[in-house]
Amino acid sequence: MSLKVSLVAVAFSLPGCFFIAWMLARWRFPGKLLVDALVHLPLVLPPVVTGWLLLLLFGMNGPVGRWLWDVLGVTLLFRWTGAALAAGIMAVPLMVRAIRLSIEAIDRRMESAAATLGASRLRVFFTISLPLALPGILAAVILGFARSLGEFGATITFVSDVPDETRTLPIAIYAAMQMPDGESMVTRLAILSMILSLGALMASEIMVRRIARSRYHVI
Amino acid sequence: MSFDVDIRRAIGDRTIAIAFRTDHPLVALVGPSGIGKTSILDMVAGIASPDRGHIAINGDILFDSDAGINRSIAQRHAGYVFQDRRLFPHMRVRTNLLYGRRTGMAVDMDDVLDFLGIGHLLDRWPSNLSGGEAQRVAIGRALLSGPRFLLLDEPLSSLDRHRKSDILDAIDQIRRRSPIPILYVTHDMGEAERLSAMIVTMTDEG
């Protein structure tokens, strides 16, 4: 459950995060400071408040929630998709930050060199900018995934605790702690959570290293 | 007319300006470091725009502030060999060389590899090349993109004397094989004379 929620959360927030990061790194527009602040909001807001805001927006009477129900007949409330949304939102600040740093670190001179060789802006983006930003994007995925795995406050506020639906690892641990004889359950889940997190971090680290070693060098 | 250039650009409180018209196929821009020679090449390549003036090479108008013409970098087909080379670090030499290649090009790949002596480097990463090798690959990449003119920015800097004569030989080869105009930037008058170039000296407020 936790894995599914986190994977979906990261997969769906990644394109948006990349776009926002690109905007913040490369464009100049009025209100940039506001966008920057909004992106970082989930980092500083109490997660309960983020969950409550999601509830306002996506609840049955919220503007987005009502539209989803009326037009598509779906709701995110009490569903794992809602948990993924909450986890994704909470991961946005970390992911945008990591990607933005890697975009800012791209050597713009490489991009102009590619242009003199006749490459269109789109080709420059896909063959030069994106590959050069790749390590940062992978780092963003790791951070976002780790953040999603641990997400608790916004999730429980937004979609509460529904067994087999929104019961992610942290929520299951919390639920087990409430039970009189849940101690062994807590221990088992806590160990599972540690193995999962450690495994994910190490796998990503190995991935980044492999890429970094064979392809990324500074001339 | 191989070169017809008259441009002016203010950078901070300095003005970089240059004007020359010639039929000579190789023009050397000579002047001390920091005088704005690279800025001139950037303007010819389209990476930077002059404030006003015009640039025409082989009768091809690349920039004309009066007529409102400013062709994009990609449309100018400059073969720009940068002073810092700018080989793409995430691509092997082969991919770097083929980056600007389009179908139906007249330049023969094997021929270029052969006279630059870089055929054995194809599977290397740019970070594993020596200075002279990287310079030759950079020249090769520019030539293989089928350029309409060449811009060489201090191609001999940071090379030892032996490598310098290699690169000079390569430039002689290029001139013999393909009669495209070359704009060559250097701070060393001797180099310009060795290439029997038409020399344009840059001074402050040139």
Coordinates of C-alpha atoms in Angstrom, one line a residue:
Chain A
M1 CA 0.0 0.0 0.0
S2 CA 2.7 2.5 1.0
L3 CA 4.8 1.6 -2.0
K4 CA 1.9 2.0 -4.4
V5 CA 0.9 5.3 -2.9
S6 CA 4.4 6.6 -2.9
L7 CA 5.2 5.5 -6.5
V8 CA 2.0 7.0 -7.8
A9 CA 2.6 10.2 -5.8
V10 CA 6.1 10.6 -7.2
A11 CA 5.2 9.6 -10.8
F12 CA 2.4 12.1 -11.0
S13 CA 4.1 15.0 -9.3
L14 CA 7.4 14.7 -11.3
P15 CA 6.3 16.3 -14.6
G16 CA 4.6 19.2 -12.7
C17 CA 7.6 19.6 -10.5
F18 CA 9.9 19.7 -13.5
F19 CA 7.8 22.3 -15.2
I20 CA 7.7 24.5 -12.0
A21 CA 11.4 24.0 -11.4
W22 CA 12.2 25.0 -15.1
M23 CA 10.0 28.1 -14.7
L24 CA 11.6 29.1 -11.5
A25 CA 15.1 28.5 -12.8
R26 CA 14.9 30.0 -16.3
W27 CA 11.9 32.3 -16.7
R28 CA 11.4 35.8 -15.4
F29 CA 7.8 36.7 -14.7
P30 CA 5.8 38.8 -12.3
G31 CA 4.7 36.9 -9.2
K32 CA 7.7 34.6 -9.4
L33 CA 8.3 35.1 -5.7
L34 CA 4.7 34.2 -4.9
V35 CA 5.0 31.0 -6.9
D36 CA 8.3 30.1 -5.2
A37 CA 6.6 30.7 -1.8
L38 CA 3.5 28.7 -2.7
V39 CA 5.7 25.7 -3.8
H40 CA 7.5 25.7 -0.5
L41 CA 4.3 26.1 1.5
P42 CA 3.8 22.3 2.3
L43 CA 7.3 22.3 3.8
V44 CA 6.5 24.9 6.5
L45 CA 2.7 24.5 7.0
P46 CA 1.7 22.0 9.6
P47 CA 0.7 18.9 7.6
V48 CA -2.7 18.9 9.2
V49 CA -3.3 22.3 7.6
T50 CA -2.3 20.9 4.2
G51 CA -4.7 18.0 4.7
W52 CA -7.4 20.3 5.7
L53 CA -6.9 22.5 2.6
L54 CA -7.0 19.4 0.4
L55 CA -10.2 18.5 2.2
L56 CA -11.7 21.9 1.4
L57 CA -10.7 21.6 -2.3
F58 CA -11.3 17.9 -2.9
G59 CA -14.1 17.2 -0.4
M60 CA -17.6 16.6 -1.7
N61 CA -18.5 20.2 -1.3
G62 CA -15.1 21.5 -2.4
P63 CA -14.9 23.0 -6.0
V64 CA -12.6 20.3 -7.4
G65 CA -14.1 17.5 -5.4
R66 CA -17.6 18.3 -6.6
W67 CA -16.5 18.6 -10.2
L68 CA -14.7 15.2 -10.0
W69 CA -17.8 13.6 -8.6
D70 CA -20.3 15.3 -11.0
V71 CA -18.3 14.9 -14.2
L72 CA -16.3 11.7 -13.7
G73 CA -18.1 10.1 -10.8
V74 CA -14.9 9.7 -8.8
T75 CA -13.8 11.0 -5.4
L76 CA -10.4 10.9 -3.7
L77 CA -11.9 10.9 -0.3
F78 CA -11.1 7.8 1.7
R79 CA -9.4 6.4 -1.3
W80 CA -5.7 5.4 -1.9
T81 CA -5.6 7.9 -4.7
G82 CA -6.3 10.6 -2.2
A83 CA -3.5 9.4 -0.1
A84 CA -1.3 9.5 -3.1
L85 CA -2.4 13.1 -3.8
A86 CA -1.6 14.1 -0.2
A87 CA 1.8 12.4 -0.4
G88 CA 2.5 14.0 -3.8
I89 CA 1.7 17.5 -2.6
M90 CA 4.0 17.0 0.5
A91 CA 6.8 15.9 -1.8
V92 CA 6.6 18.9 -4.2
P93 CA 8.8 21.3 -2.3
L94 CA 11.7 18.9 -2.0
M95 CA 11.4 17.7 -5.6
V96 CA 11.1 21.2 -7.1
R97 CA 14.1 22.3 -5.1
A98 CA 16.4 19.4 -6.2
I99 CA 15.3 19.7 -9.9
R100 CA 15.7 23.5 -9.9
L101 CA 19.2 23.3 -8.5
S102 CA 20.2 20.8 -11.3
I103 CA 18.6 23.0 -14.0
E104 CA 20.5 26.0 -12.7
A105 CA 23.7 24.0 -12.8
I106 CA 23.3 23.2 -16.5
D107 CA 26.1 24.8 -18.5
R108 CA 24.2 27.2 -20.7
R109 CA 27.3 27.3 -23.0
M110 CA 26.5 23.7 -23.9
E111 CA 23.1 24.7 -25.0
S112 CA 24.4 27.5 -27.2
A113 CA 27.0 25.1 -28.7
A114 CA 24.2 22.7 -29.6
A115 CA 22.3 25.5 -31.3
T116 CA 25.3 26.5 -33.4
L117 CA 25.3 22.9 -34.7
G118 CA 21.8 23.5 -36.0
A119 CA 19.7 22.0 -33.2
S120 CA 16.2 23.4 -32.6
R121 CA 15.3 24.5 -29.2
L122 CA 13.3 21.3 -28.6
R123 CA 16.2 19.2 -29.6
V124 CA 18.6 21.2 -27.4
F125 CA 16.2 20.6 -24.5
F126 CA 15.9 16.8 -25.0
T127 CA 19.5 16.1 -26.0
I128 CA 21.4 18.6 -23.8
S129 CA 19.4 20.2 -21.0
L130 CA 17.4 17.2 -19.9
P131 CA 20.3 14.7 -19.8
L132 CA 22.5 17.2 -18.0
A133 CA 19.8 17.7 -15.4
L134 CA 19.2 14.0 -15.0
P135 CA 21.2 13.4 -11.7
G136 CA 19.1 16.2 -10.1
I137 CA 15.9 14.7 -11.3
L138 CA 16.9 11.3 -9.9
A139 CA 17.8 12.9 -6.6
A140 CA 14.4 14.6 -6.6
V141 CA 12.7 11.2 -7.2
I142 CA 14.6 9.7 -4.2
L143 CA 13.7 12.6 -2.0
G144 CA 10.1 12.7 -3.1
F145 CA 9.7 8.9 -2.6
A146 CA 11.3 9.0 0.8
R147 CA 9.0 11.9 1.8
S148 CA 5.9 10.1 0.5
L149 CA 6.7 6.9 2.4
G150 CA 6.8 8.8 5.6
E151 CA 3.8 11.1 4.9
F152 CA 1.3 11.0 7.8
G153 CA -0.3 14.2 8.9
A154 CA -1.8 15.5 5.6
T155 CA -2.9 11.9 4.7
I156 CA -4.8 11.1 7.8
T157 CA -6.5 14.5 7.8
F158 CA -7.5 14.2 4.2
V159 CA -8.4 10.5 3.7
S160 CA -8.3 9.3 7.3
D161 CA -7.6 5.6 8.1
V162 CA -9.4 3.1 5.9
P163 CA -8.0 -0.4 6.2
D164 CA -6.7 -1.8 2.8
E165 CA -7.4 1.6 1.1
T166 CA -5.6 4.4 2.7
R167 CA -3.7 2.6 5.5
T168 CA -0.1 3.4 4.5
L169 CA 2.7 2.2 6.8
P170 CA 2.9 5.2 9.1
I171 CA -0.9 5.2 9.5
A172 CA -0.9 1.4 10.2
I173 CA 1.8 1.9 12.8
Y174 CA -0.1 4.7 14.4
A175 CA -3.3 2.5 14.4
A176 CA -1.5 -0.4 15.9
M177 CA -0.1 1.7 18.7
Q178 CA -3.7 2.6 19.6
M179 CA -4.6 -1.1 20.1
P180 CA -4.0 -2.6 23.6
D181 CA -2.0 -5.6 22.3
G182 CA -0.5 -4.0 19.2
E183 CA 3.1 -3.8 20.3
S184 CA 4.4 -6.7 18.3
M185 CA 2.5 -5.4 15.3
V186 CA 4.2 -2.0 15.8
T187 CA 7.6 -3.6 16.0
R188 CA 7.0 -5.6 12.8
L189 CA 5.7 -2.7 10.9
A190 CA 8.5 -0.4 12.1
I191 CA 11.1 -2.9 11.0
L192 CA 9.4 -3.3 7.6
S193 CA 9.3 0.5 7.3
M194 CA 13.0 0.8 8.0
I195 CA 13.9 -1.9 5.5
L196 CA 11.7 -0.4 2.9
S197 CA 13.1 3.1 3.3
L198 CA 16.7 2.0 3.5
G199 CA 16.3 -0.3 0.5
A200 CA 14.7 2.5 -1.6
L201 CA 17.5 5.0 -0.6
M202 CA 20.3 2.5 -1.4
A203 CA 18.8 1.4 -4.7
S204 CA 18.5 5.0 -5.8
E205 CA 21.9 5.9 -4.6
I206 CA 23.4 2.9 -6.6
M207 CA 21.4 4.1 -9.6
V208 CA 22.7 7.6 -9.4
R209 CA 26.2 6.5 -8.9
R210 CA 26.2 4.2 -11.8
I211 CA 25.0 7.0 -14.1
A212 CA 27.3 9.6 -12.5
R213 CA 30.4 7.3 -12.9
S214 CA 29.9 6.4 -16.5
R215 CA 28.4 9.5 -18.0
Y216 CA 28.9 12.6 -15.9
H217 CA 32.3 14.2 -15.9
V218 CA 33.4 17.8 -15.8
I219 CA 35.7 18.5 -18.7
Chain B
M1 CA 32.5 39.5 -50.5
S2 CA 33.4 36.8 -48.0
F3 CA 33.0 39.1 -45.0
D4 CA 31.0 42.3 -44.6
V5 CA 30.8 43.1 -40.9
D6 CA 30.0 46.4 -39.2
I7 CA 28.7 45.9 -35.7
R8 CA 28.5 47.7 -32.4
R9 CA 27.4 46.5 -29.0
A10 CA 27.5 48.1 -25.6
I11 CA 28.4 45.8 -22.7
G12 CA 28.2 47.7 -19.4
D13 CA 30.0 50.9 -19.9
R14 CA 32.2 49.6 -22.7
T15 CA 31.5 49.5 -26.4
I16 CA 32.6 46.7 -28.6
A17 CA 32.7 47.7 -32.2
I18 CA 34.3 46.3 -35.4
A19 CA 34.0 46.9 -39.1
F20 CA 35.7 45.1 -42.0
R21 CA 34.9 44.2 -45.6
T22 CA 37.0 41.7 -47.5
D23 CA 37.2 39.0 -50.1
H24 CA 40.0 37.3 -48.2
P25 CA 38.8 33.8 -47.1
L26 CA 40.6 33.9 -43.8
V27 CA 40.3 36.9 -41.5
A28 CA 42.2 37.0 -38.2
L29 CA 40.9 39.2 -35.4
V30 CA 44.0 40.1 -33.3
G31 CA 44.0 41.9 -30.0
P32 CA 44.8 41.6 -26.4
S33 CA 42.7 39.3 -24.1
G34 CA 39.6 40.9 -22.8
I35 CA 39.1 43.3 -25.7
G36 CA 35.9 41.5 -26.8
K37 CA 37.0 39.2 -29.6
T38 CA 34.9 36.3 -28.3
S39 CA 31.9 38.7 -28.1
I40 CA 32.4 39.4 -31.8
L41 CA 32.3 35.7 -32.7
D42 CA 29.2 35.3 -30.5
M43 CA 27.5 38.0 -32.4
V44 CA 28.5 36.5 -35.8
A45 CA 27.2 33.0 -34.6
G46 CA 24.0 34.6 -33.3
I47 CA 24.5 33.7 -29.6
A48 CA 24.6 37.5 -28.8
S49 CA 22.9 40.3 -30.8
P50 CA 24.7 43.5 -31.7
D51 CA 22.9 46.8 -30.8
R52 CA 23.2 47.8 -34.4
G53 CA 25.0 47.2 -37.6
H54 CA 25.1 44.3 -40.1
I55 CA 26.8 41.0 -40.7
A56 CA 26.9 39.3 -44.1
I57 CA 29.1 36.3 -45.0
N58 CA 29.4 35.2 -48.6
G59 CA 26.6 37.6 -49.4
D60 CA 24.3 35.9 -46.9
I61 CA 22.8 38.5 -44.6
L62 CA 22.8 37.1 -41.0
F63 CA 22.0 40.3 -39.2
D64 CA 20.9 43.8 -40.2
S65 CA 19.5 46.1 -37.7
D66 CA 18.2 48.5 -40.3
A67 CA 16.3 45.8 -42.2
G68 CA 15.2 44.1 -39.0
I69 CA 17.0 40.8 -39.9
N70 CA 18.3 38.6 -37.1
R71 CA 18.6 35.0 -38.1
S72 CA 18.5 32.4 -35.3
I73 CA 21.6 30.6 -34.1
A74 CA 20.5 27.3 -35.8
Q75 CA 19.7 29.0 -39.1
R76 CA 23.2 30.6 -39.4
H77 CA 25.1 27.3 -39.8
A78 CA 28.2 28.6 -38.2
G79 CA 30.9 26.1 -37.5
Y80 CA 31.9 27.5 -34.2
V81 CA 34.9 26.1 -32.4
F82 CA 34.8 27.5 -28.9
Q83 CA 37.8 28.4 -26.9
D84 CA 36.6 26.1 -24.1
R85 CA 35.6 23.5 -26.8
R86 CA 32.2 22.7 -25.3
L87 CA 32.2 19.0 -26.1
F88 CA 29.0 17.6 -24.7
P89 CA 30.1 15.7 -21.5
H90 CA 27.3 13.1 -21.6
M91 CA 28.0 11.9 -25.1
R92 CA 30.9 9.9 -26.5
V93 CA 33.2 11.5 -29.1
R94 CA 31.2 9.7 -31.9
T95 CA 27.9 11.2 -30.8
N96 CA 29.5 14.6 -30.3
L97 CA 30.8 14.5 -33.9
L98 CA 27.5 13.5 -35.4
Y99 CA 25.4 16.0 -33.4
G100 CA 25.2 18.6 -36.1
R101 CA 25.0 16.1 -39.0
R102 CA 22.1 16.1 -41.3
T103 CA 21.3 13.8 -44.2
G104 CA 22.6 14.7 -47.6
M105 CA 25.7 16.5 -46.4
A106 CA 28.6 16.9 -48.7
V107 CA 31.3 16.7 -45.9
D108 CA 32.7 13.2 -45.8
M109 CA 33.0 11.8 -42.3
D110 CA 35.9 9.4 -43.0
D111 CA 37.8 12.2 -44.7
V112 CA 37.4 14.5 -41.7
L113 CA 38.3 11.8 -39.2
D114 CA 41.3 11.0 -41.3
F115 CA 42.9 14.4 -41.7
L116 CA 42.2 15.4 -38.1
G117 CA 43.6 12.0 -36.9
I118 CA 40.7 11.4 -34.5
G119 CA 39.4 8.1 -35.9
H120 CA 40.7 6.2 -32.9
L121 CA 38.9 8.4 -30.4
L122 CA 35.3 7.7 -31.4
D123 CA 34.4 5.6 -28.3
R124 CA 36.1 7.8 -25.8
W125 CA 34.3 10.2 -23.4
P126 CA 35.3 13.9 -23.8
S127 CA 36.7 13.9 -20.2
N128 CA 39.3 11.3 -21.3
L129 CA 40.7 13.4 -24.1
S130 CA 43.9 15.4 -24.0
G131 CA 43.7 19.1 -24.8
G132 CA 44.9 18.6 -28.4
E133 CA 42.6 15.7 -29.0
A134 CA 39.6 17.6 -27.6
Q135 CA 40.5 20.5 -29.8
R136 CA 40.6 18.4 -32.9
V137 CA 37.3 16.7 -32.0
A138 CA 35.7 20.2 -31.5
I139 CA 37.0 21.2 -35.0
G140 CA 35.7 17.9 -36.4
R141 CA 32.3 18.4 -34.9
A142 CA 32.0 21.9 -36.4
L143 CA 33.1 20.7 -39.8
L144 CA 30.7 17.8 -39.9
S145 CA 27.8 20.0 -39.3
G146 CA 28.3 21.3 -42.8
P147 CA 28.9 24.9 -41.8
R148 CA 28.7 27.9 -44.2
F149 CA 31.6 29.5 -42.4
L150 CA 34.0 28.7 -39.6
L151 CA 34.6 30.6 -36.3
L152 CA 37.8 29.6 -34.5
D153 CA 38.3 31.1 -31.1
E154 CA 41.9 30.9 -29.9
P155 CA 42.2 27.3 -31.2
L156 CA 45.8 27.1 -30.1
S157 CA 45.5 28.3 -26.6
S158 CA 46.4 25.9 -23.9
L159 CA 48.2 23.6 -26.3
D160 CA 51.9 22.8 -26.3
R161 CA 54.1 23.8 -29.3
H162 CA 53.9 20.4 -31.0
R163 CA 50.1 20.3 -30.8
K164 CA 49.9 23.8 -32.0
S165 CA 51.5 22.9 -35.3
D166 CA 49.2 19.9 -35.6
I167 CA 46.1 22.2 -35.3
L168 CA 47.6 24.8 -37.7
D169 CA 48.2 22.0 -40.3
A170 CA 44.6 20.9 -39.8
I171 CA 43.4 24.5 -40.5
D172 CA 45.6 24.5 -43.7
Q173 CA 43.9 21.3 -44.7
I174 CA 40.5 22.7 -44.2
R175 CA 41.3 25.7 -46.3
R176 CA 42.6 23.5 -49.1
R177 CA 39.5 21.2 -49.1
S178 CA 36.6 23.5 -48.5
P179 CA 36.6 27.2 -49.5
I180 CA 34.4 28.4 -46.7
P181 CA 35.2 31.8 -45.0
I182 CA 37.1 31.5 -41.7
L183 CA 37.1 34.0 -38.9
Y184 CA 40.0 33.3 -36.6
V185 CA 40.5 34.9 -33.2
T186 CA 43.9 35.1 -31.6
H187 CA 46.0 37.3 -29.4
D188 CA 49.2 36.2 -31.2
M189 CA 50.1 38.2 -34.3
G190 CA 52.6 35.4 -35.2
E191 CA 49.8 32.9 -35.6
A192 CA 47.8 35.2 -37.9
E193 CA 50.9 35.8 -40.0
R194 CA 51.7 32.1 -40.2
L195 CA 48.2 31.5 -41.6
S196 CA 48.6 34.4 -44.1
A197 CA 45.3 35.8 -43.0
M198 CA 43.9 39.2 -43.5
I199 CA 44.6 40.8 -40.1
V200 CA 42.1 43.0 -38.3
T201 CA 43.5 44.5 -35.2
M202 CA 41.2 45.3 -32.3
T203 CA 42.0 48.1 -30.0
D204 CA 39.9 49.8 -27.4
E205 CA 37.0 51.6 -29.0
G206 CA 38.1 49.8 -32.2

